[in-house]
Amino acid sequence: MKRLADIKISTLDLVPVRQDGGPAQALRNSLDLAQHVERFGYHRFWVAEHHNMDGIASSATSVLLAYLAGGTSSIRLGSGGVMLPNHAPLVIAEQFGTLASLYPGRIELGLGRAPGSDQMTARALRRERSGSADDFPEDVAELMRYLGPRTPEQKVIAVPGHGTQVPIWLLGSSLFSAQLAGQLGLPYAFASHFAPRFMHEAIRVYRNHFKPSAVLDQPYVMLGVPMVVADTDEQAEYLATSVYQRILALMRGQSLMQKPPVETMNGLWLPHEREAVGDFLGLAMIGSPSKVKAKLEVLLEQTGADELIFTSDLYEHADRLRSYELMAETVLNS
């Protein structure tokens, strides 16, 4: 059985926009967070493509990664993920090929097959493109060819891009990408930070379908984990109310701007909404370091995960930094 000290820990930043702030501050906070977790010992720092969401500032994912790479020195940086149906594979190959050329050995590309937006926004993004999740396997294969070595008969090349071999991950919240990642011999990241219900089945499917490749000789699983770590359980529960409000707003189709924590959620949600938020956060690590450590050990025992990628959407940036610091101390000093 894996021990906490045996696994890597990483960061998924949703670049949250505060109710009283704006995208510029959110982006500066993202760089500051990347610099801090680099010092804390985190392995990678990912940002995700979302569109038409007023509380998330990471829509131009590759541009943001360039900003983060310029302000850090060693931490691996990548997308968690780029929603491939929104883009021509050649464009993504050129963008990430450029990043890999500028910051060799530090850039990686996580790919999702969902649009990461509503249908109206998807149409606005694609215009005349007929991008579809059904095309995902072919799009992944095309993208991998662009990032691989140029072949004599190749008519279209990515410049920069070809020969960079940017590491590719497949991301998923259901079983499709788990099976595809296994068949292609790619590392797999499951979105258990918002869809924990299918986690165990997705891991099983991925491992059962895994075929060794030039990339991996055995399966590699990373799990998304929401976290709120504070010095006491009571403080963590208080800070987590900002997370509860944000998810509640998502479910209601309301603004996702971050709201400050509240003393109680009573009166803010209905019983069925409280249950739905609880299901969404089924894997959340909320509490003091000792409480979180015990829950992490159970998670590792149940899943055998190789890596955990934590996301923490707290209202005060200082609280978020502290949460990542405490988690690093909990895991790396185990």
mmCIF file of C-alpha atoms in Angstrom:
data_model
loop_
_atom_site.group_PDB
_atom_site.id
_atom_site.type_symbol
_atom_site.label_atom_id
_atom_site.label_comp_id
_atom_site.label_asym_id
_atom_site.label_seq_id
_atom_site.Cartn_x
_atom_site.Cartn_y
_atom_site.Cartn_z
ATOM 1 C CA MET A 1 0.000 0.000 0.000
ATOM 2 C CA LYS A 2 1.258 3.468 -0.849
ATOM 3 C CA ARG A 3 2.116 5.825 1.975
ATOM 4 C CA LEU A 4 1.515 9.547 1.852
ATOM 5 C CA ALA A 5 5.244 10.115 1.613
ATOM 6 C CA ASP A 6 5.333 7.956 -1.546
ATOM 7 C CA ILE A 7 3.042 10.119 -3.666
ATOM 8 C CA LYS A 8 3.449 13.382 -5.513
ATOM 9 C CA ILE A 9 1.217 16.342 -4.728
ATOM 10 C CA SER A 10 0.213 19.034 -7.194
ATOM 11 C CA THR A 11 -2.009 22.088 -7.573
ATOM 12 C CA LEU A 12 -5.019 22.778 -9.772
ATOM 13 C CA ASP A 13 -5.803 26.481 -9.751
ATOM 14 C CA LEU A 14 -9.227 27.572 -10.985
ATOM 15 C CA VAL A 15 -8.016 31.193 -10.854
ATOM 16 C CA PRO A 16 -11.045 32.333 -8.831
ATOM 17 C CA VAL A 17 -12.327 35.907 -9.172
ATOM 18 C CA ARG A 18 -13.499 37.541 -5.972
ATOM 19 C CA GLN A 19 -16.812 39.345 -5.603
ATOM 20 C CA ASP A 20 -14.909 42.542 -4.801
ATOM 21 C CA GLY A 21 -12.014 41.927 -7.192
ATOM 22 C CA GLY A 22 -11.451 41.301 -10.871
ATOM 23 C CA PRO A 23 -9.596 39.091 -13.364
ATOM 24 C CA ALA A 24 -6.328 41.045 -13.074
ATOM 25 C CA GLN A 25 -6.091 40.370 -9.356
ATOM 26 C CA ALA A 26 -7.085 36.736 -9.844
ATOM 27 C CA LEU A 27 -4.308 36.260 -12.391
ATOM 28 C CA ARG A 28 -1.713 37.898 -10.131
ATOM 29 C CA ASN A 29 -2.893 35.644 -7.290
ATOM 30 C CA SER A 30 -2.423 32.631 -9.543
ATOM 31 C CA LEU A 31 1.216 33.499 -10.142
ATOM 32 C CA ASP A 32 1.768 34.145 -6.447
ATOM 33 C CA LEU A 33 0.217 30.774 -5.634
ATOM 34 C CA ALA A 34 2.427 29.042 -8.208
ATOM 35 C CA GLN A 35 5.522 30.647 -6.700
ATOM 36 C CA HIS A 36 4.509 29.578 -3.196
ATOM 37 C CA VAL A 37 3.632 25.961 -3.998
ATOM 38 C CA GLU A 38 6.889 25.676 -5.943
ATOM 39 C CA ARG A 39 8.677 26.504 -2.694
ATOM 40 C CA PHE A 40 6.377 24.210 -0.686
ATOM 41 C CA GLY A 41 7.444 21.198 -2.814
ATOM 42 C CA TYR A 42 4.450 20.677 -5.097
ATOM 43 C CA HIS A 43 5.248 18.797 -8.300
ATOM 44 C CA ARG A 44 3.019 20.468 -10.923
ATOM 45 C CA PHE A 45 0.673 23.440 -11.302
ATOM 46 C CA TRP A 46 -2.259 23.180 -13.673
ATOM 47 C CA VAL A 47 -4.915 25.631 -14.826
ATOM 48 C CA ALA A 48 -8.148 24.720 -16.585
ATOM 49 C CA GLU A 49 -9.962 26.059 -19.616
ATOM 50 C CA HIS A 50 -13.390 27.479 -18.724
ATOM 51 C CA HIS A 51 -15.473 29.930 -20.714
ATOM 52 C CA ASN A 52 -18.370 32.293 -19.996
ATOM 53 C CA MET A 53 -17.870 32.010 -16.224
ATOM 54 C CA ASP A 54 -17.443 35.316 -14.431
ATOM 55 C CA GLY A 55 -15.710 33.721 -11.451
ATOM 56 C CA ILE A 56 -12.957 31.845 -13.337
ATOM 57 C CA ALA A 57 -10.158 33.724 -15.136
ATOM 58 C CA SER A 58 -8.274 30.902 -16.882
ATOM 59 C CA SER A 59 -10.052 30.903 -20.265
ATOM 60 C CA ALA A 60 -6.892 31.758 -22.266
ATOM 61 C CA THR A 61 -5.080 28.764 -20.814
ATOM 62 C CA SER A 62 -1.890 28.772 -22.890
ATOM 63 C CA VAL A 63 -1.444 32.539 -22.430
ATOM 64 C CA LEU A 64 -1.801 32.153 -18.675
ATOM 65 C CA LEU A 65 0.708 29.287 -18.651
ATOM 66 C CA ALA A 66 3.263 31.518 -20.354
ATOM 67 C CA TYR A 67 2.762 34.123 -17.619
ATOM 68 C CA LEU A 68 3.150 31.488 -14.898
ATOM 69 C CA ALA A 69 6.210 29.918 -16.498
ATOM 70 C CA GLY A 70 7.934 33.298 -16.726
ATOM 71 C CA GLY A 71 7.445 33.848 -13.007
ATOM 72 C CA THR A 72 8.523 30.410 -11.744
ATOM 73 C CA SER A 73 11.658 28.354 -12.184
ATOM 74 C CA SER A 74 11.146 24.618 -11.700
ATOM 75 C CA ILE A 75 7.547 23.546 -11.121
ATOM 76 C CA ARG A 76 5.891 21.722 -14.019
ATOM 77 C CA LEU A 77 3.076 23.692 -15.644
ATOM 78 C CA GLY A 78 0.165 22.450 -17.662
ATOM 79 C CA SER A 79 -3.478 22.425 -18.553
ATOM 80 C CA GLY A 80 -6.029 20.654 -16.460
ATOM 81 C CA GLY A 81 -7.206 20.791 -19.075
ATOM 82 C CA VAL A 82 -7.508 22.162 -22.560
ATOM 83 C CA MET A 83 -10.969 21.246 -23.888
ATOM 84 C CA LEU A 84 -9.938 19.805 -27.224
ATOM 85 C CA PRO A 85 -13.350 19.961 -28.968
ATOM 86 C CA ASN A 86 -13.036 23.763 -28.817
ATOM 87 C CA HIS A 87 -9.822 23.866 -30.843
ATOM 88 C CA ALA A 88 -8.132 22.649 -33.973
ATOM 89 C CA PRO A 89 -5.389 20.219 -32.824
ATOM 90 C CA LEU A 90 -2.807 22.117 -34.891
ATOM 91 C CA VAL A 91 -3.467 25.331 -32.957
ATOM 92 C CA ILE A 92 -2.961 23.563 -29.611
ATOM 93 C CA ALA A 93 0.206 21.897 -30.922
ATOM 94 C CA GLU A 94 1.600 25.293 -31.918
ATOM 95 C CA GLN A 95 0.655 26.932 -28.613
ATOM 96 C CA PHE A 96 2.107 24.212 -26.408
ATOM 97 C CA GLY A 97 5.018 23.678 -28.756
ATOM 98 C CA THR A 98 5.853 27.353 -28.266
ATOM 99 C CA LEU A 99 5.628 26.993 -24.489
ATOM 100 C CA ALA A 100 7.782 23.860 -24.523
ATOM 101 C CA SER A 101 10.376 25.593 -26.706
ATOM 102 C CA LEU A 102 10.572 28.518 -24.295
ATOM 103 C CA TYR A 103 10.444 26.425 -21.096
ATOM 104 C CA PRO A 104 11.834 22.987 -22.001
ATOM 105 C CA GLY A 105 11.024 20.123 -19.668
ATOM 106 C CA ARG A 106 8.375 22.065 -17.747
ATOM 107 C CA ILE A 107 5.268 22.093 -19.943
ATOM 108 C CA GLU A 108 2.596 19.390 -20.193
ATOM 109 C CA LEU A 109 -0.789 19.145 -21.845
ATOM 110 C CA GLY A 110 -3.866 17.748 -20.116
ATOM 111 C CA LEU A 111 -6.789 17.198 -22.499
ATOM 112 C CA GLY A 112 -10.527 17.024 -21.851
ATOM 113 C CA ARG A 113 -13.287 15.969 -24.238
ATOM 114 C CA ALA A 114 -16.037 18.188 -22.796
ATOM 115 C CA PRO A 115 -16.520 21.736 -24.112
ATOM 116 C CA GLY A 116 -16.081 23.305 -20.658
ATOM 117 C CA SER A 117 -18.994 25.632 -21.375
ATOM 118 C CA ASP A 118 -22.645 25.782 -22.411
ATOM 119 C CA GLN A 119 -23.773 25.123 -25.983
ATOM 120 C CA MET A 120 -24.178 28.810 -26.856
ATOM 121 C CA THR A 121 -20.618 29.522 -25.719
ATOM 122 C CA ALA A 122 -19.346 26.453 -27.565
ATOM 123 C CA ARG A 123 -20.843 27.803 -30.786
ATOM 124 C CA ALA A 124 -19.252 31.193 -30.152
ATOM 125 C CA LEU A 125 -15.881 29.533 -29.670
ATOM 126 C CA ARG A 126 -16.017 27.299 -32.706
ATOM 127 C CA ARG A 127 -17.939 29.351 -35.262
ATOM 128 C CA GLU A 128 -17.735 27.245 -38.418
ATOM 129 C CA ARG A 129 -15.830 24.387 -36.798
ATOM 130 C CA SER A 130 -17.832 21.229 -36.149
ATOM 131 C CA GLY A 131 -15.782 20.242 -33.125
ATOM 132 C CA SER A 132 -17.399 17.429 -31.159
ATOM 133 C CA ALA A 133 -16.586 15.247 -28.200
ATOM 134 C CA ASP A 134 -17.165 12.305 -30.544
ATOM 135 C CA ASP A 135 -14.033 13.340 -32.452
ATOM 136 C CA PHE A 136 -11.879 13.268 -29.330
ATOM 137 C CA PRO A 137 -9.870 10.071 -30.037
ATOM 138 C CA GLU A 138 -9.023 11.246 -33.575
ATOM 139 C CA ASP A 139 -8.179 14.749 -32.341
ATOM 140 C CA VAL A 140 -5.850 13.345 -29.673
ATOM 141 C CA ALA A 141 -4.078 11.176 -32.247
ATOM 142 C CA GLU A 142 -3.704 14.142 -34.615
ATOM 143 C CA LEU A 143 -2.327 16.339 -31.836
ATOM 144 C CA MET A 144 0.176 13.662 -30.819
ATOM 145 C CA ARG A 145 1.406 13.465 -34.421
ATOM 146 C CA TYR A 146 1.965 17.223 -34.544
ATOM 147 C CA LEU A 147 4.014 17.095 -31.324
ATOM 148 C CA GLY A 148 6.011 14.044 -32.397
ATOM 149 C CA PRO A 149 8.934 13.838 -34.821
ATOM 150 C CA ARG A 150 8.306 15.103 -38.335
ATOM 151 C CA THR A 151 7.895 12.337 -40.890
ATOM 152 C CA PRO A 152 9.035 12.557 -44.552
ATOM 153 C CA GLU A 153 5.470 12.368 -45.902
ATOM 154 C CA GLN A 154 4.021 14.878 -43.418
ATOM 155 C CA LYS A 155 2.430 17.808 -45.246
ATOM 156 C CA VAL A 156 1.291 19.865 -42.230
ATOM 157 C CA ILE A 157 3.690 20.578 -39.381
ATOM 158 C CA ALA A 158 3.462 22.516 -36.133
ATOM 159 C CA VAL A 159 6.158 25.171 -35.792
ATOM 160 C CA PRO A 160 6.983 25.361 -32.928
ATOM 161 C CA GLY A 161 5.623 21.978 -31.944
ATOM 162 C CA HIS A 162 7.011 19.090 -33.947
ATOM 163 C CA GLY A 163 9.595 17.104 -32.053
ATOM 164 C CA THR A 164 8.794 18.690 -28.688
ATOM 165 C CA GLN A 165 6.987 15.573 -27.438
ATOM 166 C CA VAL A 166 4.988 17.641 -24.941
ATOM 167 C CA PRO A 167 3.712 15.134 -22.346
ATOM 168 C CA ILE A 168 -0.011 14.484 -22.824
ATOM 169 C CA TRP A 169 -2.489 13.504 -20.126
ATOM 170 C CA LEU A 170 -6.100 12.523 -20.615
ATOM 171 C CA LEU A 171 -8.591 13.957 -18.142
ATOM 172 C CA GLY A 172 -12.064 12.740 -17.400
ATOM 173 C CA SER A 173 -15.085 12.748 -15.118
ATOM 174 C CA SER A 174 -16.626 9.590 -16.611
ATOM 175 C CA LEU A 175 -15.369 6.356 -18.154
ATOM 176 C CA PHE A 176 -14.676 7.278 -21.806
ATOM 177 C CA SER A 177 -11.322 9.001 -21.314
ATOM 178 C CA ALA A 178 -10.291 6.402 -18.728
ATOM 179 C CA GLN A 179 -10.552 3.668 -21.343
ATOM 180 C CA LEU A 180 -8.875 5.756 -24.046
ATOM 181 C CA ALA A 181 -5.994 6.750 -21.752
ATOM 182 C CA GLY A 182 -5.429 3.094 -20.928
ATOM 183 C CA GLN A 183 -5.472 2.024 -24.566
ATOM 184 C CA LEU A 184 -3.000 4.765 -25.524
ATOM 185 C CA GLY A 185 -0.727 4.146 -22.531
ATOM 186 C CA LEU A 186 -1.083 7.731 -21.293
ATOM 187 C CA PRO A 187 -1.284 9.050 -17.715
ATOM 188 C CA TYR A 188 -4.842 9.634 -16.518
ATOM 189 C CA ALA A 189 -6.266 12.330 -14.252
ATOM 190 C CA PHE A 190 -9.766 11.858 -12.866
ATOM 191 C CA ALA A 191 -11.854 14.906 -11.980
ATOM 192 C CA SER A 192 -12.855 13.670 -8.547
ATOM 193 C CA HIS A 193 -12.738 17.264 -7.299
ATOM 194 C CA PHE A 194 -16.227 17.661 -8.780
ATOM 195 C CA ALA A 195 -17.374 14.185 -9.907
ATOM 196 C CA PRO A 196 -16.289 11.694 -7.245
ATOM 197 C CA ARG A 197 -19.147 9.271 -7.935
ATOM 198 C CA PHE A 198 -17.407 7.496 -10.829
ATOM 199 C CA MET A 199 -13.881 7.642 -9.404
ATOM 200 C CA HIS A 200 -13.406 3.989 -8.446
ATOM 201 C CA GLU A 201 -14.966 2.696 -11.666
ATOM 202 C CA ALA A 202 -12.882 5.060 -13.811
ATOM 203 C CA ILE A 203 -9.653 3.953 -12.107
ATOM 204 C CA ARG A 204 -10.618 0.306 -12.632
ATOM 205 C CA VAL A 205 -11.419 0.854 -16.324
ATOM 206 C CA TYR A 206 -8.168 2.737 -16.890
ATOM 207 C CA ARG A 207 -6.008 0.103 -15.241
ATOM 208 C CA ASN A 208 -7.820 -2.802 -16.926
ATOM 209 C CA HIS A 209 -7.386 -1.271 -20.383
ATOM 210 C CA PHE A 210 -3.831 -0.050 -19.891
ATOM 211 C CA LYS A 211 -1.285 -0.977 -22.537
ATOM 212 C CA PRO A 212 2.386 -0.061 -22.004
ATOM 213 C CA SER A 213 3.626 2.639 -24.344
ATOM 214 C CA ALA A 214 6.706 4.712 -25.066
ATOM 215 C CA VAL A 215 5.321 7.115 -22.465
ATOM 216 C CA LEU A 216 4.472 4.738 -19.612
ATOM 217 C CA ASP A 217 5.208 1.121 -18.791
ATOM 218 C CA GLN A 218 2.485 0.967 -16.132
ATOM 219 C CA PRO A 219 -0.672 2.950 -15.264
ATOM 220 C CA TYR A 220 -0.357 6.341 -13.607
ATOM 221 C CA VAL A 221 -3.391 7.811 -11.847
ATOM 222 C CA MET A 222 -3.800 11.326 -10.538
ATOM 223 C CA LEU A 223 -6.917 12.355 -8.611
ATOM 224 C CA GLY A 224 -8.380 15.842 -8.231
ATOM 225 C CA VAL A 225 -9.084 16.627 -4.590
ATOM 226 C CA PRO A 226 -10.790 19.726 -3.123
ATOM 227 C CA MET A 227 -9.179 20.889 0.091
ATOM 228 C CA VAL A 228 -9.563 23.378 2.890
ATOM 229 C CA VAL A 229 -6.836 22.890 5.472
ATOM 230 C CA ALA A 230 -6.568 25.240 8.433
ATOM 231 C CA ASP A 231 -4.986 25.175 11.865
ATOM 232 C CA THR A 232 -8.224 23.907 13.441
ATOM 233 C CA ASP A 233 -11.217 21.936 12.221
ATOM 234 C CA GLU A 234 -13.507 24.818 13.144
ATOM 235 C CA GLN A 235 -11.520 27.330 11.091
ATOM 236 C CA ALA A 236 -11.473 24.989 8.097
ATOM 237 C CA GLU A 237 -15.245 24.496 8.256
ATOM 238 C CA TYR A 238 -15.752 28.251 8.394
ATOM 239 C CA LEU A 239 -13.485 28.891 5.392
ATOM 240 C CA ALA A 240 -15.193 26.102 3.448
ATOM 241 C CA THR A 241 -18.455 28.045 3.384
ATOM 242 C CA SER A 242 -16.991 30.124 0.539
ATOM 243 C CA VAL A 243 -16.560 26.897 -1.419
ATOM 244 C CA TYR A 244 -20.117 25.794 -0.570
ATOM 245 C CA GLN A 245 -21.526 29.109 -1.801
ATOM 246 C CA ARG A 246 -19.588 28.888 -5.056
ATOM 247 C CA ILE A 247 -20.805 25.381 -5.847
ATOM 248 C CA LEU A 248 -24.342 26.328 -4.869
ATOM 249 C CA ALA A 249 -24.154 29.246 -7.301
ATOM 250 C CA LEU A 250 -22.913 26.901 -10.038
ATOM 251 C CA MET A 251 -25.865 24.595 -9.473
ATOM 252 C CA ARG A 252 -28.292 27.510 -9.559
ATOM 253 C CA GLY A 253 -26.775 29.075 -12.668
ATOM 254 C CA GLN A 254 -25.759 32.190 -10.742
ATOM 255 C CA SER A 255 -22.562 34.249 -10.667
ATOM 256 C CA LEU A 256 -19.467 32.278 -9.654
ATOM 257 C CA MET A 257 -17.721 35.284 -8.128
ATOM 258 C CA GLN A 258 -16.176 34.263 -4.821
ATOM 259 C CA LYS A 259 -18.099 35.248 -1.712
ATOM 260 C CA PRO A 260 -16.664 35.652 1.793
ATOM 261 C CA PRO A 261 -17.185 32.869 4.336
ATOM 262 C CA VAL A 262 -20.227 32.921 6.593
ATOM 263 C CA GLU A 263 -20.837 31.639 10.111
ATOM 264 C CA THR A 264 -23.580 29.292 8.913
ATOM 265 C CA MET A 265 -25.075 28.115 5.642
ATOM 266 C CA ASN A 266 -28.498 27.813 7.264
ATOM 267 C CA GLY A 267 -30.948 29.808 5.221
ATOM 268 C CA LEU A 268 -28.609 29.933 2.212
ATOM 269 C CA TRP A 269 -29.405 26.488 0.847
ATOM 270 C CA LEU A 270 -32.316 24.090 0.801
ATOM 271 C CA PRO A 271 -31.925 20.529 2.142
ATOM 272 C CA HIS A 272 -31.661 18.989 -1.321
ATOM 273 C CA GLU A 273 -29.082 21.625 -2.318
ATOM 274 C CA ARG A 274 -27.004 20.890 0.754
ATOM 275 C CA GLU A 275 -27.039 17.212 -0.213
ATOM 276 C CA ALA A 276 -26.064 18.013 -3.809
ATOM 277 C CA VAL A 277 -23.142 20.198 -2.680
ATOM 278 C CA GLY A 278 -22.065 17.396 -0.372
ATOM 279 C CA ASP A 279 -22.076 14.925 -3.274
ATOM 280 C CA PHE A 280 -20.050 17.371 -5.394
ATOM 281 C CA LEU A 281 -17.474 17.613 -2.603
ATOM 282 C CA GLY A 282 -17.545 13.942 -1.703
ATOM 283 C CA LEU A 283 -13.765 13.709 -1.792
ATOM 284 C CA ALA A 284 -13.050 17.055 -0.122
ATOM 285 C CA MET A 285 -10.346 17.244 2.538
ATOM 286 C CA ILE A 286 -11.668 19.798 5.020
ATOM 287 C CA GLY A 287 -10.167 20.150 8.486
ATOM 288 C CA SER A 288 -7.002 20.428 10.508
ATOM 289 C CA PRO A 289 -3.812 18.682 9.339
ATOM 290 C CA SER A 290 -4.414 15.655 11.575
ATOM 291 C CA LYS A 291 -7.972 15.169 10.327
ATOM 292 C CA VAL A 292 -6.965 15.609 6.702
ATOM 293 C CA LYS A 293 -4.033 13.212 7.043
ATOM 294 C CA ALA A 294 -6.326 10.446 8.264
ATOM 295 C CA LYS A 295 -8.712 10.998 5.340
ATOM 296 C CA LEU A 296 -5.855 11.047 2.826
ATOM 297 C CA GLU A 297 -4.539 7.728 4.111
ATOM 298 C CA VAL A 298 -7.966 6.168 3.588
ATOM 299 C CA LEU A 299 -8.137 7.598 0.065
ATOM 300 C CA LEU A 300 -4.751 6.139 -0.843
ATOM 301 C CA GLU A 301 -5.673 2.769 0.624
ATOM 302 C CA GLN A 302 -8.870 2.691 -1.448
ATOM 303 C CA THR A 303 -7.437 3.947 -4.753
ATOM 304 C CA GLY A 304 -3.681 3.382 -4.856
ATOM 305 C CA ALA A 305 -3.387 6.769 -6.567
ATOM 306 C CA ASP A 306 0.067 7.839 -7.714
ATOM 307 C CA GLU A 307 -0.544 11.562 -7.355
ATOM 308 C CA LEU A 308 -3.074 13.967 -5.857
ATOM 309 C CA ILE A 309 -3.807 17.359 -7.398
ATOM 310 C CA PHE A 310 -5.440 19.717 -4.922
ATOM 311 C CA THR A 311 -7.731 22.646 -5.599
ATOM 312 C CA SER A 312 -8.637 25.225 -2.972
ATOM 313 C CA ASP A 313 -11.017 28.099 -3.774
ATOM 314 C CA LEU A 314 -10.818 30.166 -0.606
ATOM 315 C CA TYR A 315 -11.901 33.793 -0.445
ATOM 316 C CA GLU A 316 -8.775 35.264 1.132
ATOM 317 C CA HIS A 317 -5.606 34.570 -0.826
ATOM 318 C CA ALA A 318 -3.611 34.287 2.408
ATOM 319 C CA ASP A 319 -5.935 31.504 3.611
ATOM 320 C CA ARG A 320 -5.425 29.654 0.343
ATOM 321 C CA LEU A 321 -1.641 29.903 0.641
ATOM 322 C CA ARG A 322 -1.829 28.653 4.213
ATOM 323 C CA SER A 323 -4.014 25.736 3.152
ATOM 324 C CA TYR A 324 -1.484 24.609 0.546
ATOM 325 C CA GLU A 325 1.357 25.060 3.015
ATOM 326 C CA LEU A 326 -0.337 22.916 5.649
ATOM 327 C CA MET A 327 -1.162 20.235 3.090
ATOM 328 C CA ALA A 328 2.455 20.109 1.945
ATOM 329 C CA GLU A 329 3.640 19.734 5.523
ATOM 330 C CA THR A 330 1.068 17.005 6.121
ATOM 331 C CA VAL A 331 1.991 14.942 3.078
ATOM 332 C CA LEU A 332 5.690 15.565 2.550
ATOM 333 C CA ASN A 333 6.572 15.128 6.216
ATOM 334 C CA SER A 334 4.587 11.893 6.625
#
